[in-house]
PDB file of C-alpha atoms in Angstrom:
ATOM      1  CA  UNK A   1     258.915  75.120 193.238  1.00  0.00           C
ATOM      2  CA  UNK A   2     256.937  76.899 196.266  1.00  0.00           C
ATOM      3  CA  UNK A   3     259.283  79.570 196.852  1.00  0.00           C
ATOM      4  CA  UNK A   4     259.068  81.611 200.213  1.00  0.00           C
ATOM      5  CA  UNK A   5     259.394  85.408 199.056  1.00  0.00           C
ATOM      6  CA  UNK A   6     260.187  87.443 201.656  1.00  0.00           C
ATOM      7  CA  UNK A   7     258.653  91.213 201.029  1.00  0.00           C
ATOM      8  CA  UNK A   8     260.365  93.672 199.413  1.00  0.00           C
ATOM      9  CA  UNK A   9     261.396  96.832 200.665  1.00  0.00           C
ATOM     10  CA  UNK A  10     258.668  98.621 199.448  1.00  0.00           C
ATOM     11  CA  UNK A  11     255.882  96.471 200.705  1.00  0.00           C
ATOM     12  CA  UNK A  12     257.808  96.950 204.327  1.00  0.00           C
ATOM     13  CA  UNK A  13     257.839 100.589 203.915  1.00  0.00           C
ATOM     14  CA  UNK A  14     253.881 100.529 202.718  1.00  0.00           C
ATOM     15  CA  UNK A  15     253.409  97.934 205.404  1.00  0.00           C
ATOM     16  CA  UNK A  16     254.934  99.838 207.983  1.00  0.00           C
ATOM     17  CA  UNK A  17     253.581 103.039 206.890  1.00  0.00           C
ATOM     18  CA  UNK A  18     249.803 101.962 206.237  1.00  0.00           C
ATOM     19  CA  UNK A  19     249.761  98.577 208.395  1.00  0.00           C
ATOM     20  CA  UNK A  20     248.475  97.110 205.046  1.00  0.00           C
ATOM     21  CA  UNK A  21     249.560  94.173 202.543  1.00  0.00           C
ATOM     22  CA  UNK A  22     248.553  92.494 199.216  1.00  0.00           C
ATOM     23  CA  UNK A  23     248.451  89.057 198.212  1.00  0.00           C
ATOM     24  CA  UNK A  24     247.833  88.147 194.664  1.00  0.00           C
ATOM     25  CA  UNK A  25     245.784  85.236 193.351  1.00  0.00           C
ATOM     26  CA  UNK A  26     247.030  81.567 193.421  1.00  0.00           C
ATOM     27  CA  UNK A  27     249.112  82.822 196.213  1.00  0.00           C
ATOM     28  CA  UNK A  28     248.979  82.898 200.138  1.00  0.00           C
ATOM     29  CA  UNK A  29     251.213  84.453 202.397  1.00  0.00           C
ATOM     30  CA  UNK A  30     252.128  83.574 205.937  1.00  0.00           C
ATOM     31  CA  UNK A  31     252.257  85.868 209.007  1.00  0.00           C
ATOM     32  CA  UNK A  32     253.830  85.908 211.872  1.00  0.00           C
ATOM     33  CA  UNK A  33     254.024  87.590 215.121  1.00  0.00           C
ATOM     34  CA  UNK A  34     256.880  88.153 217.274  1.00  0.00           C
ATOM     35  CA  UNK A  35     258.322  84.853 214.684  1.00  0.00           C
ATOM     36  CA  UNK A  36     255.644  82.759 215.603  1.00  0.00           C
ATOM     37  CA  UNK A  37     253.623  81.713 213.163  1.00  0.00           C
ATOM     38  CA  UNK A  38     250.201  84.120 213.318  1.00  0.00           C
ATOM     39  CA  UNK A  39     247.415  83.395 210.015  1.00  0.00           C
ATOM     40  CA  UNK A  40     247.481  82.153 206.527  1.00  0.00           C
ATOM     41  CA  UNK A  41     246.989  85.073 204.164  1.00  0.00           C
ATOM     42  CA  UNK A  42     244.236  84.543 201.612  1.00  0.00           C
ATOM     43  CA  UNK A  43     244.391  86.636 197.882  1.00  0.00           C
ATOM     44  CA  UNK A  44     243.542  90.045 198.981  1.00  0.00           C
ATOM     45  CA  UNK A  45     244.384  92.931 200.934  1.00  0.00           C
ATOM     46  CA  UNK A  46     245.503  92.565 204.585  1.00  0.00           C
ATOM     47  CA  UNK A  47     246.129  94.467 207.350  1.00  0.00           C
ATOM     48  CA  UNK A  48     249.458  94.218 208.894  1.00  0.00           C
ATOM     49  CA  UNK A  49     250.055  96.297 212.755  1.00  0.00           C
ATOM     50  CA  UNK A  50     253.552  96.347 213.038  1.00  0.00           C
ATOM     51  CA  UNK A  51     253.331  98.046 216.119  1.00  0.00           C
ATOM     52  CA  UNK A  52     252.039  94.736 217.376  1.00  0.00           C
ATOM     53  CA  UNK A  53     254.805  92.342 216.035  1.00  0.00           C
ATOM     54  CA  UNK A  54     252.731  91.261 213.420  1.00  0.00           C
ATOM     55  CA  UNK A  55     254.872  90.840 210.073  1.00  0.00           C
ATOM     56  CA  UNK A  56     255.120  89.214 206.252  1.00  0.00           C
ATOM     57  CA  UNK A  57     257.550  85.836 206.779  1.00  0.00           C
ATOM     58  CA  UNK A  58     256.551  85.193 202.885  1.00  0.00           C
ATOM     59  CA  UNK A  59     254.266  83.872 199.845  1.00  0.00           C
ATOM     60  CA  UNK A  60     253.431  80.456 198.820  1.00  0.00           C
ATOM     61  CA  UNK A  61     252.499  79.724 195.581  1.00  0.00           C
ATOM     62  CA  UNK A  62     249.117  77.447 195.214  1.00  0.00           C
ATOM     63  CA  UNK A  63     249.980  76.768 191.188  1.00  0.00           C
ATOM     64  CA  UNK A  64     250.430  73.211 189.767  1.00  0.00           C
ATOM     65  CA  UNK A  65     254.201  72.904 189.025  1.00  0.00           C
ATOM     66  CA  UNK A  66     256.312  70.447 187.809  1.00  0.00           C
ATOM     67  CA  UNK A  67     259.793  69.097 188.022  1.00  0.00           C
ATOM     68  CA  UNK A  68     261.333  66.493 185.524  1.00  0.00           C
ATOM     69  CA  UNK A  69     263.839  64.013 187.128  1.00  0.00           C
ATOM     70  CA  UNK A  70     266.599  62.061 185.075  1.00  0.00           C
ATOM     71  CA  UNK A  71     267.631  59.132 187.244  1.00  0.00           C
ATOM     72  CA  UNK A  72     270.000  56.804 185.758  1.00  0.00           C
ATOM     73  CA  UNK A  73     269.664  52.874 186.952  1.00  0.00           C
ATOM     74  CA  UNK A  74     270.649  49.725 185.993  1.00  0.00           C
ATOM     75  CA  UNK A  75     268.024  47.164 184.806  1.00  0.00           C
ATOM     76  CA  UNK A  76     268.133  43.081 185.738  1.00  0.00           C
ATOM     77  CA  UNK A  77     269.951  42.104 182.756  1.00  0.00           C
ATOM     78  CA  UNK A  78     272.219  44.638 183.472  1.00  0.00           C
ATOM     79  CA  UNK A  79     271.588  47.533 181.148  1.00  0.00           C
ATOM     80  CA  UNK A  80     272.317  51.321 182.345  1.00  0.00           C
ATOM     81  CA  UNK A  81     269.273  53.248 181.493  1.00  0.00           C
ATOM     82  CA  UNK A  82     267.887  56.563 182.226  1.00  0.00           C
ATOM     83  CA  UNK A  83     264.425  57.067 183.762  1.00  0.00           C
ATOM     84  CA  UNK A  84     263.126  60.430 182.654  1.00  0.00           C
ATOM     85  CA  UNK A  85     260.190  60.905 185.442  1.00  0.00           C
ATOM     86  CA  UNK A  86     257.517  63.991 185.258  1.00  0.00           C
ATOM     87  CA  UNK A  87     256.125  65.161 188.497  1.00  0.00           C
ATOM     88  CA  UNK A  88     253.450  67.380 189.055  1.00  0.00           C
ATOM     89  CA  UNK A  89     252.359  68.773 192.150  1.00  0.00           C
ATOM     90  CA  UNK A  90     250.796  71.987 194.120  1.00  0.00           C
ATOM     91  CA  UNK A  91     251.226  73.182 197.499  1.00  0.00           C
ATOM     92  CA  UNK A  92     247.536  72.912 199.501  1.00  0.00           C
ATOM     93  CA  UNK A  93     246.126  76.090 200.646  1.00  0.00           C
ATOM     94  CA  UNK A  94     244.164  74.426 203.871  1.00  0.00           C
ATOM     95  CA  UNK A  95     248.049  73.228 204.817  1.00  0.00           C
ATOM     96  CA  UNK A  96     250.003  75.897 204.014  1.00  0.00           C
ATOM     97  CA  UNK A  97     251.731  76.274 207.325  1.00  0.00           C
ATOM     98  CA  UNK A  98     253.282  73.034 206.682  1.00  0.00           C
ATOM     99  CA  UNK A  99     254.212  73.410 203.113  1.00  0.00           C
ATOM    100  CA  UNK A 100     255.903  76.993 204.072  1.00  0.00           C
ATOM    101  CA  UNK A 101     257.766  75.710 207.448  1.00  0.00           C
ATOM    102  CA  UNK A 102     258.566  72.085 207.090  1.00  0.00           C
ATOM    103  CA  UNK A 103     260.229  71.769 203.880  1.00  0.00           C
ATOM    104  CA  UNK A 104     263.151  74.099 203.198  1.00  0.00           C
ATOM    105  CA  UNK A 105     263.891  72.467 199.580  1.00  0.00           C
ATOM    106  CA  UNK A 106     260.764  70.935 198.034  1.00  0.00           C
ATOM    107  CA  UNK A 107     262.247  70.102 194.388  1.00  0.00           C
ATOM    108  CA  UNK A 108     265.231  67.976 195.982  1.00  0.00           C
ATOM    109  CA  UNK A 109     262.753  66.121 198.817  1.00  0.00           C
ATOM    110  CA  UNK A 110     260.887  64.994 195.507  1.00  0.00           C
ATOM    111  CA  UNK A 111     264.158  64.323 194.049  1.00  0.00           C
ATOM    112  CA  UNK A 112     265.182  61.791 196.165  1.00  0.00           C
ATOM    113  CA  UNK A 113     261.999  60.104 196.497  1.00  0.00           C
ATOM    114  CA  UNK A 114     262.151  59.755 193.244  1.00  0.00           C
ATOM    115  CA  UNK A 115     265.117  58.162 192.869  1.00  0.00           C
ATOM    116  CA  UNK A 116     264.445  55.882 195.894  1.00  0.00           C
ATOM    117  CA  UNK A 117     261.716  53.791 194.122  1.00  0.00           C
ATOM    118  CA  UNK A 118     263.514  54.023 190.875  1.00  0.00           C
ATOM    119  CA  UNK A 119     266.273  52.498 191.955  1.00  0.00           C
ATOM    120  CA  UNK A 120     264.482  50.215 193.747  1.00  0.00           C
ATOM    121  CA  UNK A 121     262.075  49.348 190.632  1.00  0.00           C
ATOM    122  CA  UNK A 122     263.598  48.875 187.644  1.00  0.00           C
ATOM    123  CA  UNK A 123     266.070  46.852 188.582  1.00  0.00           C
ATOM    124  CA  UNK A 124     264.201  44.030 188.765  1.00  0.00           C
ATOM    125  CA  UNK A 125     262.645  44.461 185.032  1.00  0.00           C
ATOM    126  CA  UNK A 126     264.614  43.198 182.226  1.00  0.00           C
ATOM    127  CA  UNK A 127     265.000  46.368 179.668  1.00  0.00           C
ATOM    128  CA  UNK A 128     262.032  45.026 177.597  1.00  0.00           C
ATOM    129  CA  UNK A 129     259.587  44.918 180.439  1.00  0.00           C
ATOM    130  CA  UNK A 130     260.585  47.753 181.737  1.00  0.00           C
ATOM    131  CA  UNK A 131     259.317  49.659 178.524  1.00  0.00           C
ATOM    132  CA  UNK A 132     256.290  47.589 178.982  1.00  0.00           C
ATOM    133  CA  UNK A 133     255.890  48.461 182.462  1.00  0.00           C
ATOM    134  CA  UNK A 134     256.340  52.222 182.587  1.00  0.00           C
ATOM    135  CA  UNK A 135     252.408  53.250 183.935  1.00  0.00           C
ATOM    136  CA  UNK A 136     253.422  50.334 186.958  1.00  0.00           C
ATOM    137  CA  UNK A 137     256.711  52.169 187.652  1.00  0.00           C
ATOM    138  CA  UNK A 138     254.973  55.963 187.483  1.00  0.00           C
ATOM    139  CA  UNK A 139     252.216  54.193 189.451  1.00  0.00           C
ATOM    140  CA  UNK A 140     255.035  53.077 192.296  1.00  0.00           C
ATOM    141  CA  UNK A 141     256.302  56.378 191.987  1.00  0.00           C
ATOM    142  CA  UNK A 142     252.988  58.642 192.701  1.00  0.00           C
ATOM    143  CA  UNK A 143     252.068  56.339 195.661  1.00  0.00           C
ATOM    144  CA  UNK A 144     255.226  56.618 196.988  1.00  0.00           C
ATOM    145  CA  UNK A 145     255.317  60.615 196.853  1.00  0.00           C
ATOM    146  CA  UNK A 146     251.925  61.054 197.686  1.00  0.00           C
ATOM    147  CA  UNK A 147     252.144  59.178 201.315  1.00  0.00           C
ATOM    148  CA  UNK A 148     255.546  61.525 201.828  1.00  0.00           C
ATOM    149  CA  UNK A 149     254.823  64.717 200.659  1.00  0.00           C
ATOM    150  CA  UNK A 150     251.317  64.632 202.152  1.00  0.00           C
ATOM    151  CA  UNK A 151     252.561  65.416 205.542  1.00  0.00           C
ATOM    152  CA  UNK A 152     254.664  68.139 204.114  1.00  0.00           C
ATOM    153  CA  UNK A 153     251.720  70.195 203.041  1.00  0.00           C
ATOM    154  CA  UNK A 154     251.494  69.191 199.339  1.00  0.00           C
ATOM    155  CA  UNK A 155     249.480  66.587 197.024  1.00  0.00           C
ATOM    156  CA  UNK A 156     250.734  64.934 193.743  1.00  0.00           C
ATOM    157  CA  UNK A 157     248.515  65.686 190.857  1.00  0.00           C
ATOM    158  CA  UNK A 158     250.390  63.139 188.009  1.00  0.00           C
ATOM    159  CA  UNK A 159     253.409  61.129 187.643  1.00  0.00           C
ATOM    160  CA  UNK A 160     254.638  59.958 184.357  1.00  0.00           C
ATOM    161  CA  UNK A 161     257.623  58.588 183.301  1.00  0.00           C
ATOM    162  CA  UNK A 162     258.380  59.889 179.626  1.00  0.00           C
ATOM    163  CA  UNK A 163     261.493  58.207 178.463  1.00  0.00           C
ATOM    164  CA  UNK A 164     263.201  55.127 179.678  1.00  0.00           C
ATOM    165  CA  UNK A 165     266.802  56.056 177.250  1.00  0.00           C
ATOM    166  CA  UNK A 166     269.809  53.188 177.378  1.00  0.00           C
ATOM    167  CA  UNK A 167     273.200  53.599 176.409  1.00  0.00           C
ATOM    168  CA  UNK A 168     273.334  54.416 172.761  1.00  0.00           C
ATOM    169  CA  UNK A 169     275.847  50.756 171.829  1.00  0.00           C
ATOM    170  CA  UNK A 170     272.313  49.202 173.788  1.00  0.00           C
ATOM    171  CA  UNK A 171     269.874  51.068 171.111  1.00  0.00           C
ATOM    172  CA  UNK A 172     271.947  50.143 168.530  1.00  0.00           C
ATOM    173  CA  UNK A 173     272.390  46.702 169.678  1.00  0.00           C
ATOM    174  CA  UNK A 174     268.334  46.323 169.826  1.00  0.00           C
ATOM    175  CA  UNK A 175     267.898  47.952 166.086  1.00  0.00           C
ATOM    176  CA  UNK A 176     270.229  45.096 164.900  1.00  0.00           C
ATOM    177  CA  UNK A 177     268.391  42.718 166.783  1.00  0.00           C
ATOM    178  CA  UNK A 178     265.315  44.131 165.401  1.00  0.00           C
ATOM    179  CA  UNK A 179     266.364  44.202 161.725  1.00  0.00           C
ATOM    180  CA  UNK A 180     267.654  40.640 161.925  1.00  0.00           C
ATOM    181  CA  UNK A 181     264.550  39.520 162.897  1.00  0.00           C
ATOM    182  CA  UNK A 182     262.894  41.303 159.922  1.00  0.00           C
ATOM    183  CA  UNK A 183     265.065  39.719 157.089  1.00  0.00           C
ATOM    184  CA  UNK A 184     265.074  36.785 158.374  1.00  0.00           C
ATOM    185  CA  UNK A 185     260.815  36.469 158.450  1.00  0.00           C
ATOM    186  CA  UNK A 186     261.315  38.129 155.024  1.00  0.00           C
ATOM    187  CA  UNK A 187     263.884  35.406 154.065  1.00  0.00           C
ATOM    188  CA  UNK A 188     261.403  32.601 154.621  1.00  0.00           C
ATOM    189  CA  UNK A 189     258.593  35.010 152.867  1.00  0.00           C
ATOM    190  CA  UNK A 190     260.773  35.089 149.983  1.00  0.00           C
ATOM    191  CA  UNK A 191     261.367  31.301 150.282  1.00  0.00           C
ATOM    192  CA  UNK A 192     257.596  30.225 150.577  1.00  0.00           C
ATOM    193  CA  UNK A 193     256.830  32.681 147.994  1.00  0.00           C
ATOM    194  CA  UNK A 194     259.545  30.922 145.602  1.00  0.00           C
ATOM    195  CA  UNK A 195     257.986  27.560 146.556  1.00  0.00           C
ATOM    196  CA  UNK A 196     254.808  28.107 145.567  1.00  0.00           C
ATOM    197  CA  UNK A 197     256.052  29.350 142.402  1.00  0.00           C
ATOM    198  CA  UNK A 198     257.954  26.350 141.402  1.00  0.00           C
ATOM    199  CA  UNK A 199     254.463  24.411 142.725  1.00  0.00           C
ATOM    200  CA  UNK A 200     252.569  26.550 140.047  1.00  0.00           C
ATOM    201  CA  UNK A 201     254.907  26.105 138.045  1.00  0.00           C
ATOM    202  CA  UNK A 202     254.933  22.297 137.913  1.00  0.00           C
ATOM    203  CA  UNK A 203     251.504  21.954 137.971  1.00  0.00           C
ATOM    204  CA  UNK A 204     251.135  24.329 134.857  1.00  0.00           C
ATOM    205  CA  UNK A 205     254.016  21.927 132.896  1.00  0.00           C
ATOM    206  CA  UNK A 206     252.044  19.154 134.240  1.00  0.00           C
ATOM    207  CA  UNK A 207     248.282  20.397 133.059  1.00  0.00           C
ATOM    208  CA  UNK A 208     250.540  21.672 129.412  1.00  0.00           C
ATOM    209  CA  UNK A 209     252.274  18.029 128.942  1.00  0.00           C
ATOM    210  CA  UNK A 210     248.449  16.558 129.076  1.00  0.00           C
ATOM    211  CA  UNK A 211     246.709  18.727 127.161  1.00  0.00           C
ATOM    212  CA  UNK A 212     249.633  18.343 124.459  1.00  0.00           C
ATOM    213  CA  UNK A 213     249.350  14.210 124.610  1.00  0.00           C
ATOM    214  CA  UNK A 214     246.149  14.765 124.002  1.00  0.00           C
ATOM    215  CA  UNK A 215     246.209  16.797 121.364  1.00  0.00           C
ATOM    216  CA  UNK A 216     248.764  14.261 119.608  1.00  0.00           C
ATOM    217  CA  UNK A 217     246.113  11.459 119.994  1.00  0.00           C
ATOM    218  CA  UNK A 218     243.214  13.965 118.472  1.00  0.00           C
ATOM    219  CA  UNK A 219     245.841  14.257 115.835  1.00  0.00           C
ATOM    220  CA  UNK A 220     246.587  10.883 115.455  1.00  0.00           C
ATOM    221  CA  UNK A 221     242.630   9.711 115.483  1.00  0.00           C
ATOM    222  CA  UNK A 222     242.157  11.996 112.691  1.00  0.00           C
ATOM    223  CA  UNK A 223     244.918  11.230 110.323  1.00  0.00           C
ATOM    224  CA  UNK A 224     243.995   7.570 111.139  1.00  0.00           C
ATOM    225  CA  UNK A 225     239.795   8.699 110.651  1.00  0.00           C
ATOM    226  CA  UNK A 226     240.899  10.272 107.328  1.00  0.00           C
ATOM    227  CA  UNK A 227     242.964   7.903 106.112  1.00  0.00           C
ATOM    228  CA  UNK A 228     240.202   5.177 106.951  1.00  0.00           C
ATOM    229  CA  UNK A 229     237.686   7.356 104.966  1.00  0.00           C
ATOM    230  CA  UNK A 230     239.905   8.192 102.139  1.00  0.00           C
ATOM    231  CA  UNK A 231     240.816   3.962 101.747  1.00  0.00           C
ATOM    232  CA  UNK A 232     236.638   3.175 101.778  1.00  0.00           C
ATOM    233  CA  UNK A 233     235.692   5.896  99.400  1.00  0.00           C
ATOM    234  CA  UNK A 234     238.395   5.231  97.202  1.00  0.00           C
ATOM    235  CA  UNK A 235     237.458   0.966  97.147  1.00  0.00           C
ATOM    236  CA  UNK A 236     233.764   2.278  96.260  1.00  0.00           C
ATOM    237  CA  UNK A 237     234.458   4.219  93.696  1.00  0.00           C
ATOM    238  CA  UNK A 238     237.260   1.851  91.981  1.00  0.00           C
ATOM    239  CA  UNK A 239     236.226  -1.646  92.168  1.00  0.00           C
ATOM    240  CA  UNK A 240     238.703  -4.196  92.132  1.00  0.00           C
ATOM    241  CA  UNK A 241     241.081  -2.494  94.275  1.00  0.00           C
ATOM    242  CA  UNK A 242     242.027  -3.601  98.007  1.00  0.00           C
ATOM    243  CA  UNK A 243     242.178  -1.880 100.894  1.00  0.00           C
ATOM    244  CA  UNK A 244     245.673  -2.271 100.886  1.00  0.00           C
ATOM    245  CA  UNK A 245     246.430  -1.286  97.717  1.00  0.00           C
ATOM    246  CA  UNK A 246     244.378   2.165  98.324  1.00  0.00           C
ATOM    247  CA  UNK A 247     246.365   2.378 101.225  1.00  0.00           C
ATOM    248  CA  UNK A 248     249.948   2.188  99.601  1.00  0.00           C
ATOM    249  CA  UNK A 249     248.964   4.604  96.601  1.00  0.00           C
ATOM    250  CA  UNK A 250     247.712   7.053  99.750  1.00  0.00           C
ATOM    251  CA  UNK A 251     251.406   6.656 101.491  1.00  0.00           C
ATOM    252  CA  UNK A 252     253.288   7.140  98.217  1.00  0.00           C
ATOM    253  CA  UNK A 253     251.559  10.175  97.601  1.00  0.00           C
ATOM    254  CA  UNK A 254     252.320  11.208 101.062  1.00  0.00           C
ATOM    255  CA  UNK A 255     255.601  10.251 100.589  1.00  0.00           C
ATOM    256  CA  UNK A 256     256.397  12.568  97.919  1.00  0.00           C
ATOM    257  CA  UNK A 257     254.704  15.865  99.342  1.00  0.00           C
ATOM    258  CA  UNK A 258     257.124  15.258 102.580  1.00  0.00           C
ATOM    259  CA  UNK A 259     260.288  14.716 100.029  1.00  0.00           C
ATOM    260  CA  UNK A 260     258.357  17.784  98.528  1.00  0.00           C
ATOM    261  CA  UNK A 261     258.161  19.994 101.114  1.00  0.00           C
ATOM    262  CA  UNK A 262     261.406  19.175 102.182  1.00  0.00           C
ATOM    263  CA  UNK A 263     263.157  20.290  98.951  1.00  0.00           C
ATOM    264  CA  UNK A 264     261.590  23.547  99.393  1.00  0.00           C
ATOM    265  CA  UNK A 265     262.258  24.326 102.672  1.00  0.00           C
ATOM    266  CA  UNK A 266     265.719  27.136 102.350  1.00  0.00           C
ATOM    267  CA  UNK A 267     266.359  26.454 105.951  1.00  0.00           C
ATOM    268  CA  UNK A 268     265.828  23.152 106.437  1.00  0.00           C
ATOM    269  CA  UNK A 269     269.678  20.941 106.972  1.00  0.00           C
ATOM    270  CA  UNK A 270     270.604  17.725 104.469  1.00  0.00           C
ATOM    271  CA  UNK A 271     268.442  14.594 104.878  1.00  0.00           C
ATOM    272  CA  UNK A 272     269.784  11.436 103.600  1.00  0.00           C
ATOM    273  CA  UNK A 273     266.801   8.376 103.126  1.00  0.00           C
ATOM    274  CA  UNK A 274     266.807   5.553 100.448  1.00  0.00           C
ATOM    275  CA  UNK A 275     265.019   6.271  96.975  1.00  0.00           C
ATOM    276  CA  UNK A 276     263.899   4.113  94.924  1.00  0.00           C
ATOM    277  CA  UNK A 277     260.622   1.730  94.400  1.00  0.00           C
ATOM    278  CA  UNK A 278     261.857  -0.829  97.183  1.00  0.00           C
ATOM    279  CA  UNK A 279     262.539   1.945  99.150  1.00  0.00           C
ATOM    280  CA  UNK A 280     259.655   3.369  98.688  1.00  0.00           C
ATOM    281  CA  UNK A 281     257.282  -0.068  99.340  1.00  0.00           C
ATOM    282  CA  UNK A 282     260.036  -0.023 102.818  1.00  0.00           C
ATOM    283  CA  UNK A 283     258.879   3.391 103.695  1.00  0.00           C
ATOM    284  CA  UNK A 284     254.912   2.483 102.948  1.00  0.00           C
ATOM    285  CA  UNK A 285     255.431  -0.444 104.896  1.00  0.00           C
ATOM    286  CA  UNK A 286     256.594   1.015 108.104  1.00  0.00           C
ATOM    287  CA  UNK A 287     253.941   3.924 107.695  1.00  0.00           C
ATOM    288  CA  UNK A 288     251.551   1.788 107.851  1.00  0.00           C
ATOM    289  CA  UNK A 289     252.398  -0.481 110.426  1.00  0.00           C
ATOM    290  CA  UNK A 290     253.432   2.702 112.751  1.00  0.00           C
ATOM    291  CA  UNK A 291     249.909   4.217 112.011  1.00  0.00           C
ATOM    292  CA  UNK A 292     248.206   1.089 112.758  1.00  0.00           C
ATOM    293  CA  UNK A 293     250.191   0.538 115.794  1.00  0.00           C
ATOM    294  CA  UNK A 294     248.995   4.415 116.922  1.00  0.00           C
ATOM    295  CA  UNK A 295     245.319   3.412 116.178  1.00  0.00           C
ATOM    296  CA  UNK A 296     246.052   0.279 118.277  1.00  0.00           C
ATOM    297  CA  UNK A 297     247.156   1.911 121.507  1.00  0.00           C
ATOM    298  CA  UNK A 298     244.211   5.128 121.201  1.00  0.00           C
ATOM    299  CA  UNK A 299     241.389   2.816 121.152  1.00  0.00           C
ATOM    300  CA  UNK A 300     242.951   0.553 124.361  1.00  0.00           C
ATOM    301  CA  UNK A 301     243.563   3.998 125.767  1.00  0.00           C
TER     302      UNK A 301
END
């Protein structure tokens, strides 16, 4: 605040003694003679003839202050908010008559400026634009001050507004909002992510169920292949024999390592099939025609 500091008693006493005064840096002083207003003091020493009415009326301080106004408002969708607005400013020593006489509070004439375009701002921002818009409503602000207190002797160096601070229920309101918002685009993350997954997933059961038919037609081409070989080397070798008969003699055997293996297997569960040489014929029979039928369908395939 430019504060008006009358002299003290022992500047009057040195003043009246010696005619002489002392103004510090960053500081003017205004005199006056017979209570009119005489000269702006520069930093320095002055001299000071009582004898001729001449006398201190005070100092004015040239320094950059500042003064932080909380003006509570209400915003277009009706939220009570407070406007935190910083204000710096300087008196200016080429007007320093005006700064000294004109204004006898300078801190509440910002004040109320202040508050004026405020009031007269924010309330038609919804809360989220007024966040948004702070620079525009410390922009409103400065103009607004600057055109005022520049006939009072003083210019406006910055205007911010620092905090724009709703009711606390509000803040908590908007952080519930907020987190909402989060889990639910984390909800559907979760959900695509589970999607693709299953997708994966498919197509890997898929890919596996293909691979695995064809490995059961490899296996079935070669136990056909070896059977086929095992039936031609077997007619060279023994002439007189069929192809069919090789083939029987082959299943029997086959027969009996299964019946074999079975046996002695100490885990394996109670298996009931016919015995017996009809049986057996039964079981060489339907081998044979099930193998052939494999054959059949890999070749068309």
């Amino acid at each position: 605040m430019a504060q008006k500091l009358h002299p003290s008693k022992s500047v009057q006493e040195m003043g009246g003694i010696l005619c002489c005064v002392q103004v510090d840096q960053s500081t003017v002083a205004i005199r006056e003679q017979f209570g009119k207003f005489d000269e702006v003091l520069e930093p320095g020493c002055h001299c000071l003839p009582w004898f001729v009415g001449k006398r201190l009326a005070g100092h004015l301080s040239l320094r950059l202050q500042q003064l932080d106004v909380r003006c509570e408002t209400k915003t277009k969708d009706n939220v009570f908010v407070n406007v935190v607005a910083s204000i710096q400013y300087r008196a200016l020593a080429d007007k320093a008559s005006d700064a000294f006489y004109k204004l006898t509070n300078t801190r509440s004439q910002i004040q109320a400026y202040v508050f004026d375009v405020i009031r007269a701002s924010v309330p038609k921002l919804n809360l989220d634009d007024a966040f948004e818009q702070k620079n525009e409503i410390a922009k409103a602000v400065e103009d607004e001050l600057e055109k005022a207190m520049s006939a009072y002797g003083y210019e406006i160096v910055q205007t911010l507004i620092v905090d724009i601070e709703p009711d606390e229920h509000v803040k908590r309101a908007m952080n519930e909002i907020n987190a909402a918002a989060r889990l639910r685009v984390a909800a559907n993350e979760k959900a695509e992510a589970e999607k693709i997954l299953q997708i994966k997933r498919a197509e890997g059961e898929a890919e596996s169920k293909h691979l695995s038919g064809l490995g059961i037609a490899r296996q079935r081409q070669a136990i056909v292949d070896g059977l086929r070989d095992s039936v031609l080397g077997f007619s060279v070798n023994v002439p007189g024999t069929t192809a069919k008969d090789v083939m029987d003699m082959v299943l029997v055997t086959q027969y009996f390592d299964t019946m074999k293996e079975i046996g002695a297997s100490s885990k394996s569960s109670a298996v009931f099939i016919p015995h017996g040489p009809g049986a057996v014929r039964d079981v060489a029979t339907q081998i044979r025609d099930g193998l052939l039928q494999a054959s059949t369908q890999d070749h068309l395939s």
